[in-house]
Short mmCIF file of C-alpha atoms in Angstrom, two decimals:
data_model
loop_
_atom_site.label_atom_id
_atom_site.label_comp_id
_atom_site.label_asym_id
_atom_site.label_seq_id
_atom_site.Cartn_x
_atom_site.Cartn_y
_atom_site.Cartn_z
CA MET F 1 0.00 0.00 0.00
CA LYS F 2 1.76 3.16 -1.21
CA ILE F 3 1.24 6.58 0.37
CA LEU F 4 2.33 9.98 -0.92
CA VAL F 5 3.45 12.38 1.84
CA ILE F 6 3.57 16.17 1.38
CA ASN F 7 5.12 18.53 3.94
CA PRO F 8 5.35 22.18 2.80
CA GLY F 9 7.79 24.59 4.44
CA SER F 10 8.21 28.33 3.90
CA THR F 11 10.67 27.88 1.01
CA SER F 12 10.60 24.12 0.46
CA THR F 13 8.26 21.21 -0.13
CA LYS F 14 9.29 17.84 1.30
CA ILE F 15 7.94 14.82 -0.55
CA ALA F 16 8.13 11.16 0.43
CA VAL F 17 6.69 7.89 -0.81
CA TYR F 18 6.00 5.13 1.71
CA GLU F 19 5.03 1.53 1.07
CA ASN F 20 3.26 0.53 4.26
CA CYS F 21 5.75 1.50 7.00
CA ASN F 22 8.79 1.67 4.73
CA CYS F 23 10.06 4.85 3.10
CA LEU F 24 10.85 4.17 -0.57
CA TRP F 25 12.28 7.65 -1.14
CA LYS F 26 12.05 11.24 0.06
CA TYR F 27 13.16 14.50 -1.46
CA GLY F 28 13.10 18.20 -0.66
CA ILE F 29 12.10 20.66 -3.39
CA ASN F 30 13.63 24.09 -2.74
CA HIS F 31 11.70 27.19 -3.79
CA PRO F 32 13.70 30.43 -4.27
CA ALA F 33 12.51 33.16 -1.92
CA GLN F 34 12.13 35.58 -4.81
CA GLU F 35 9.58 33.23 -6.39
CA ILE F 36 7.67 32.52 -3.17
CA ASN F 37 7.53 36.24 -2.35
CA THR F 38 5.55 36.96 -5.54
CA PHE F 39 2.48 35.30 -3.97
CA LEU F 40 0.28 37.51 -1.84
CA ARG F 41 -1.18 34.64 0.24
CA VAL F 42 0.14 31.20 1.11
CA SER F 43 -2.79 29.43 -0.58
CA ASP F 44 -1.92 31.23 -3.82
CA GLN F 45 1.16 28.98 -4.05
CA THR F 46 -0.93 25.83 -4.61
CA GLU F 47 -0.59 25.44 -8.38
CA TYR F 48 3.03 26.60 -8.28
CA ARG F 49 4.01 23.85 -5.83
CA ILE F 50 1.85 21.17 -7.48
CA LYS F 51 3.75 21.72 -10.74
CA TYR F 52 7.06 20.88 -9.04
CA ILE F 53 5.59 17.89 -7.20
CA LEU F 54 4.22 16.37 -10.42
CA GLU F 55 7.57 16.90 -12.15
CA LEU F 56 9.36 15.16 -9.27
CA LEU F 57 6.94 12.22 -9.29
CA GLU F 58 7.47 11.79 -13.02
CA GLU F 59 11.23 11.94 -12.56
CA LYS F 60 11.03 9.27 -9.83
CA GLY F 61 8.72 7.09 -11.89
CA SER F 62 5.93 7.34 -9.32
CA SER F 63 2.49 7.66 -10.90
CA LEU F 64 -0.35 9.28 -8.95
CA ASP F 65 -2.43 6.24 -9.86
CA SER F 66 -0.14 4.03 -7.77
CA PHE F 67 -1.05 5.60 -4.43
CA ALA F 68 -3.68 4.22 -2.05
CA GLY F 69 -3.79 7.56 -0.23
CA ILE F 70 -2.20 11.00 0.02
CA VAL F 71 -1.39 12.80 3.26
CA GLY F 72 -0.33 16.40 3.90
CA ARG F 73 0.92 18.37 6.88
CA GLY F 74 -1.93 19.87 8.91
CA GLY F 75 -2.37 23.63 9.09
CA MET F 76 -3.27 26.43 11.50
CA LEU F 77 -6.80 25.27 12.24
CA ASN F 78 -9.17 25.82 15.13
CA PRO F 79 -8.55 23.63 18.21
CA LEU F 80 -9.30 19.96 17.48
CA VAL F 81 -8.69 16.53 18.96
CA GLY F 82 -5.71 14.58 17.70
CA GLY F 83 -6.00 12.04 14.92
CA THR F 84 -6.10 11.61 11.15
CA TYR F 85 -8.58 13.86 9.37
CA LEU F 86 -10.16 13.32 5.97
CA VAL F 87 -9.57 16.33 3.73
CA ASP F 88 -12.80 17.40 2.06
CA GLU F 89 -14.03 20.58 0.35
CA ASN F 90 -14.93 22.15 3.69
CA LEU F 91 -11.48 21.59 5.18
CA VAL F 92 -9.78 22.91 2.04
CA ARG F 93 -11.91 26.05 2.19
CA ILE F 94 -10.88 26.60 5.82
CA LEU F 95 -7.20 25.96 5.07
CA GLN F 96 -7.41 28.60 2.37
CA ASN F 97 -8.69 31.07 4.99
CA PRO F 98 -7.09 29.60 8.13
CA PRO F 99 -8.33 30.77 11.53
CA GLY F 100 -4.82 30.43 12.95
CA GLY F 101 -3.18 32.63 10.34
CA GLU F 102 -0.99 32.28 7.26
CA HIS F 103 1.56 29.45 7.44
CA ALA F 104 3.14 27.14 4.87
CA SER F 105 1.72 24.09 6.65
CA ASN F 106 -1.76 25.16 5.52
CA LEU F 107 -0.74 24.09 2.02
CA GLY F 108 -0.29 20.43 3.02
CA GLY F 109 -3.96 19.53 2.98
CA ILE F 110 -4.76 21.83 0.05
CA ILE F 111 -2.12 20.37 -2.25
CA ALA F 112 -2.91 16.80 -1.18
CA TYR F 113 -6.62 17.39 -1.90
CA TYR F 114 -6.08 18.63 -5.44
CA LEU F 115 -3.68 15.78 -6.21
CA GLY F 116 -6.19 13.33 -4.75
CA GLN F 117 -8.93 14.71 -6.99
CA LYS F 118 -6.93 13.61 -10.01
CA THR F 119 -7.12 9.93 -8.99
CA LYS F 120 -10.03 9.90 -6.50
CA VAL F 121 -7.95 8.46 -3.63
CA PRO F 122 -8.58 9.45 0.01
CA VAL F 123 -6.61 12.43 1.32
CA TYR F 124 -5.67 13.16 4.94
CA ILE F 125 -3.93 15.46 7.38
CA VAL F 126 -2.55 14.23 10.73
CA ASP F 127 -2.19 15.86 14.17
CA PRO F 128 -1.77 19.56 13.24
CA VAL F 129 -0.22 22.06 15.68
CA SER F 130 -3.69 23.08 16.87
CA VAL F 131 -4.41 19.68 18.47
CA ASP F 132 -6.21 20.52 21.71
CA GLU F 133 -7.03 17.79 24.22
CA MET F 134 -6.50 19.92 27.33
CA GLU F 135 -8.74 19.50 30.34
CA PRO F 136 -10.78 22.54 31.47
CA VAL F 137 -8.62 23.06 34.56
CA ALA F 138 -5.50 23.23 32.37
CA ARG F 139 -6.87 26.22 30.43
CA LEU F 140 -6.93 28.51 33.46
CA SER F 141 -4.16 31.12 33.49
CA GLY F 142 -5.17 33.39 36.35
CA LEU F 143 -6.70 36.01 34.03
CA PRO F 144 -10.03 35.24 32.27
CA GLU F 145 -9.06 37.30 29.21
CA LEU F 146 -5.97 35.15 28.68
CA PRO F 147 -6.90 31.45 28.63
CA ARG F 148 -4.02 29.03 28.10
CA LEU F 149 -4.00 27.76 24.50
CA SER F 150 -2.84 24.43 23.13
CA GLN F 151 -0.29 24.79 20.34
CA SER F 152 2.49 22.24 20.20
CA HIS F 153 4.63 19.85 18.18
CA ALA F 154 1.71 17.42 18.30
CA LEU F 155 2.60 15.49 15.14
CA ASN F 156 6.00 14.37 16.38
CA MET F 157 5.03 14.00 20.04
CA LYS F 158 2.08 11.74 19.34
CA ALA F 159 4.16 9.71 16.88
CA VAL F 160 6.95 9.05 19.41
CA ALA F 161 4.36 8.38 22.13
CA ARG F 162 2.91 5.60 19.97
CA LYS F 163 6.41 4.20 19.40
CA VAL F 164 7.11 4.10 23.12
CA ALA F 165 3.75 2.49 23.85
CA ASN F 166 4.57 -0.16 21.26
CA ARG F 167 7.93 -0.81 22.95
CA LEU F 168 6.04 -1.27 26.21
CA GLU F 169 3.81 -3.75 24.34
CA LYS F 170 0.78 -1.60 25.03
CA ALA F 171 -1.57 0.56 23.00
CA TYR F 172 -1.14 4.34 23.04
CA ASP F 173 -4.39 4.69 24.97
CA GLU F 174 -3.11 2.33 27.69
CA VAL F 175 -0.07 4.35 28.83
CA ASN F 176 0.80 7.55 30.70
CA LEU F 177 3.79 9.39 29.25
CA ILE F 178 5.49 12.77 29.50
CA VAL F 179 6.90 13.80 26.12
CA ALA F 180 9.31 16.74 25.77
CA HIS F 181 9.93 18.00 22.22
CA LEU F 182 13.23 19.91 22.25
CA GLY F 183 13.63 22.09 19.16
CA GLY F 184 13.47 25.73 18.09
CA GLY F 185 10.53 25.79 20.47
CA ILE F 186 10.05 23.40 23.38
CA SER F 187 6.78 21.56 24.10
CA VAL F 188 6.31 19.39 27.19
CA THR F 189 3.07 17.46 27.44
CA PRO F 190 1.56 14.71 29.59
CA HIS F 191 -0.16 11.99 27.56
CA ARG F 192 -2.82 10.24 29.61
CA ARG F 193 -4.37 7.23 27.91
CA GLY F 194 -3.87 8.61 24.39
CA LYS F 195 -4.71 12.28 25.07
CA MET F 196 -2.41 15.28 25.53
CA ILE F 197 -4.24 16.67 28.55
CA ASP F 198 -1.96 19.69 29.10
CA VAL F 199 0.93 21.39 27.29
CA ASN F 200 3.00 24.53 27.52
CA ASN F 201 2.38 26.68 24.45
CA ALA F 202 5.83 26.58 22.84
CA ASN F 203 5.45 30.17 21.58
CA ASN F 204 4.98 31.86 24.93
CA GLU F 205 5.20 29.45 27.86
CA GLY F 206 7.49 26.89 29.41
CA PRO F 207 11.27 26.53 29.09
CA TYR F 208 13.36 28.89 27.01
CA SER F 209 14.77 27.31 23.85
CA VAL F 210 17.45 28.20 21.32
CA GLU F 211 15.42 31.24 20.18
CA ARG F 212 12.25 31.57 22.28
CA CYS F 213 11.92 33.11 25.72
CA GLY F 214 9.34 30.76 27.19
CA THR F 215 7.63 31.94 30.37
CA LEU F 216 8.74 35.45 31.42
CA PRO F 217 8.23 37.48 34.64
CA SER F 218 4.92 39.15 33.74
CA ALA F 219 5.30 42.45 35.62
CA GLN F 220 8.79 43.00 34.20
CA LEU F 221 7.54 42.09 30.73
CA VAL F 222 4.73 44.66 30.93
CA LYS F 223 7.22 47.31 32.01
CA LEU F 224 9.53 46.45 29.09
CA CYS F 225 6.63 46.56 26.62
CA TYR F 226 5.74 50.10 27.76
CA SER F 227 9.31 51.33 28.04
CA GLY F 228 9.16 52.97 24.61
CA LYS F 229 12.25 51.04 23.50
CA TYR F 230 10.41 48.56 21.29
CA THR F 231 7.43 48.40 18.98
CA GLU F 232 4.91 45.56 19.30
CA GLN F 233 6.49 43.84 16.31
CA GLU F 234 9.97 44.16 17.83
CA MET F 235 8.76 42.72 21.14
CA ARG F 236 7.18 39.77 19.35
CA ALA F 237 10.49 39.16 17.59
CA LYS F 238 12.38 39.28 20.90
CA ILE F 239 10.05 36.70 22.43
CA LEU F 240 9.80 34.29 19.48
CA LYS F 241 13.04 34.66 17.51
CA GLU F 242 15.57 36.54 19.64
CA GLY F 243 15.20 34.95 23.08
CA GLY F 244 16.65 31.91 24.78
CA LEU F 245 20.19 30.87 23.89
CA PHE F 246 20.33 33.56 21.20
CA ALA F 247 19.56 36.37 23.65
CA TYR F 248 22.23 35.22 26.09
CA LEU F 249 24.92 33.95 23.74
CA GLY F 250 24.23 35.39 20.27
CA THR F 251 23.84 31.98 18.60
CA LYS F 252 20.99 29.57 17.87
CA ASP F 253 23.39 26.66 17.38
CA ALA F 254 23.39 24.42 20.46
CA GLN F 255 26.45 22.58 19.14
CA GLU F 256 28.34 25.87 19.06
CA VAL F 257 27.33 26.47 22.68
CA GLU F 258 28.66 23.05 23.67
CA LYS F 259 31.97 23.83 21.93
CA ARG F 260 32.25 27.00 23.99
CA MET F 261 31.59 24.99 27.13
CA LYS F 262 34.34 22.51 26.28
CA ASN F 263 36.69 25.45 25.73
CA GLY F 264 36.05 26.64 29.27
CA ASP F 265 33.27 29.19 28.74
CA SER F 266 31.49 29.02 32.11
CA TYR F 267 28.76 31.47 31.04
CA ALA F 268 27.82 29.32 28.04
CA SER F 269 27.73 26.34 30.39
CA LEU F 270 25.36 28.18 32.75
CA ILE F 271 22.96 29.19 29.97
CA LEU F 272 22.72 25.71 28.44
CA GLU F 273 22.34 24.19 31.88
CA GLY F 274 19.52 26.68 32.45
CA LEU F 275 17.67 25.36 29.41
CA CYS F 276 17.96 21.81 30.76
CA TYR F 277 16.93 22.98 34.23
CA GLN F 278 13.76 24.60 32.90
CA VAL F 279 12.83 21.57 30.80
CA ALA F 280 13.26 19.35 33.86
CA LYS F 281 11.06 21.71 35.93
CA GLU F 282 8.34 21.53 33.27
CA ILE F 283 8.54 17.73 33.18
CA GLY F 284 8.23 17.69 36.97
CA ALA F 285 5.17 19.93 36.78
CA MET F 286 3.54 17.67 34.19
CA ALA F 287 4.18 14.66 36.45
CA THR F 288 1.78 16.24 38.94
CA VAL F 289 -0.85 16.44 36.19
CA LEU F 290 -0.58 12.65 35.89
CA LEU F 291 -0.67 12.30 39.70
CA GLY F 292 2.81 10.78 39.53
CA GLU F 293 1.56 7.83 37.48
CA VAL F 294 4.15 8.06 34.68
CA ASP F 295 5.18 5.01 32.67
CA GLN F 296 8.05 6.75 30.85
CA ILE F 297 9.49 10.18 30.05
CA VAL F 298 10.40 10.74 26.40
CA LEU F 299 12.91 13.29 25.08
CA THR F 300 12.62 14.01 21.36
CA GLY F 301 13.29 16.77 18.80
CA GLY F 302 16.53 18.13 17.36
CA LEU F 303 18.17 19.05 20.70
CA ALA F 304 17.68 15.46 21.88
CA HIS F 305 20.71 14.58 19.72
CA SER F 306 22.85 16.32 22.37
CA ASP F 307 24.25 13.94 24.98
CA PHE F 308 24.83 16.85 27.36
CA ILE F 309 21.24 18.11 27.16
CA THR F 310 19.61 14.70 27.51
CA ARG F 311 21.99 13.72 30.31
CA GLU F 312 21.32 16.91 32.29
CA ILE F 313 17.56 16.57 31.95
CA THR F 314 17.65 12.87 32.79
CA ARG F 315 19.74 13.57 35.90
CA ARG F 316 16.97 15.74 37.28
CA VAL F 317 13.86 13.73 36.33
CA SER F 318 14.82 10.06 36.35
CA PHE F 319 13.39 9.72 39.88
CA ILE F 320 9.93 10.21 38.32
CA ALA F 321 10.18 7.49 35.64
CA GLN F 322 12.57 5.92 33.18
CA VAL F 323 13.76 8.35 30.52
CA ILE F 324 13.94 7.29 26.87
CA VAL F 325 15.54 9.40 24.13
CA ILE F 326 14.15 9.38 20.58
CA PRO F 327 16.05 12.23 18.89
CA GLY F 328 14.96 14.14 15.78
CA GLU F 329 11.58 14.81 14.29
CA GLU F 330 10.26 12.22 11.85
CA GLU F 331 7.41 14.30 10.44
CA MET F 332 7.22 12.41 7.14
CA GLU F 333 7.01 9.03 8.86
CA ALA F 334 4.43 10.36 11.34
CA LEU F 335 2.24 11.59 8.50
CA ALA F 336 2.56 8.33 6.57
CA LEU F 337 1.76 6.19 9.61
CA GLY F 338 -1.25 8.36 10.47
CA ALA F 339 -2.69 7.74 7.00
CA LEU F 340 -1.76 4.06 7.12
CA ARG F 341 -3.64 3.51 10.39
CA VAL F 342 -6.82 4.69 8.66
CA LEU F 343 -6.20 2.82 5.41
CA ASN F 344 -5.56 -0.38 7.39
CA GLY F 345 -8.74 0.06 9.40
CA GLU F 346 -6.92 0.53 12.72
CA GLU F 347 -8.52 3.96 13.16
CA GLU F 348 -11.45 5.84 11.69
CA ALA F 349 -10.76 9.05 9.80
CA LEU F 350 -12.13 12.10 11.57
CA THR F 351 -14.08 14.89 9.88
CA TYR F 352 -13.19 18.52 10.60
CA THR F 353 -16.33 20.33 11.78
CA TYR F 354 -14.84 23.05 13.98
#
């Protein structure tokens, strides 16, 4: 059973072909910024990207007729439960005018839909960033106007959670896990019986990362916002792109920070240790959400390739549960397996009605 996987980025489109669980090939199509910038809206890029995808498939000798299904990266949708969603006309219309804003990931379902129309095969998206399975108590922030929102690396975190459950010889909905995705943003979430019942919003809560501030002292933040030094846009940039390791050390490269540490830079050592310290604190907090009933703690994402980072986090949290490291982010595999579960009849495809 062959599946076509489509994962659009801001200036690239990743394509992969899977046969059941096995990747036959994958390739990244690069789109020059000067070409992408000619489109007013993200959805306007649909035909442009489809042209390159069809050319690549022809070059690889992969006919659209050979696929049992097509799956694309989910977009910036309204809050929804996790799972594999059937892409229909309604979902395409919403992705073209996404409630969560313009983002390249919105193209995943749109492109997959139009390719699927050519051969009448089912088309899906899987676990978009707007997956929201939080309990009501987890939404409370202390200020009614500012409810806590669920935005996370749901696709990768749910995929690795299923892998760990399988290693434990259990189903995903039979285990309690804490999964920490360590990347440009950091998401830490407790999975209770197949649901992500809480999560720090990686854009504005939780540990600082290589470029994001995470949770900040609120009174000091308000004072800084009204200091007259920064515009709203500049403050947003400081929080999302110029915080964390970058703010302290001027680099977003964790490997570079580790090199500085090995060369005796005690300040670099302190800042990287601080990242690990905050991740461990967040994991500890999420253990209380699960009432201490944690089968395993999982560290994943790009930073999980670092022995120093995973060792420092493990040192602080291993008293809670065994820690397992699954580094990287296998988005293409996660998308393919999400579609495969539906095609194999293991799960039912959901319909987006939000």
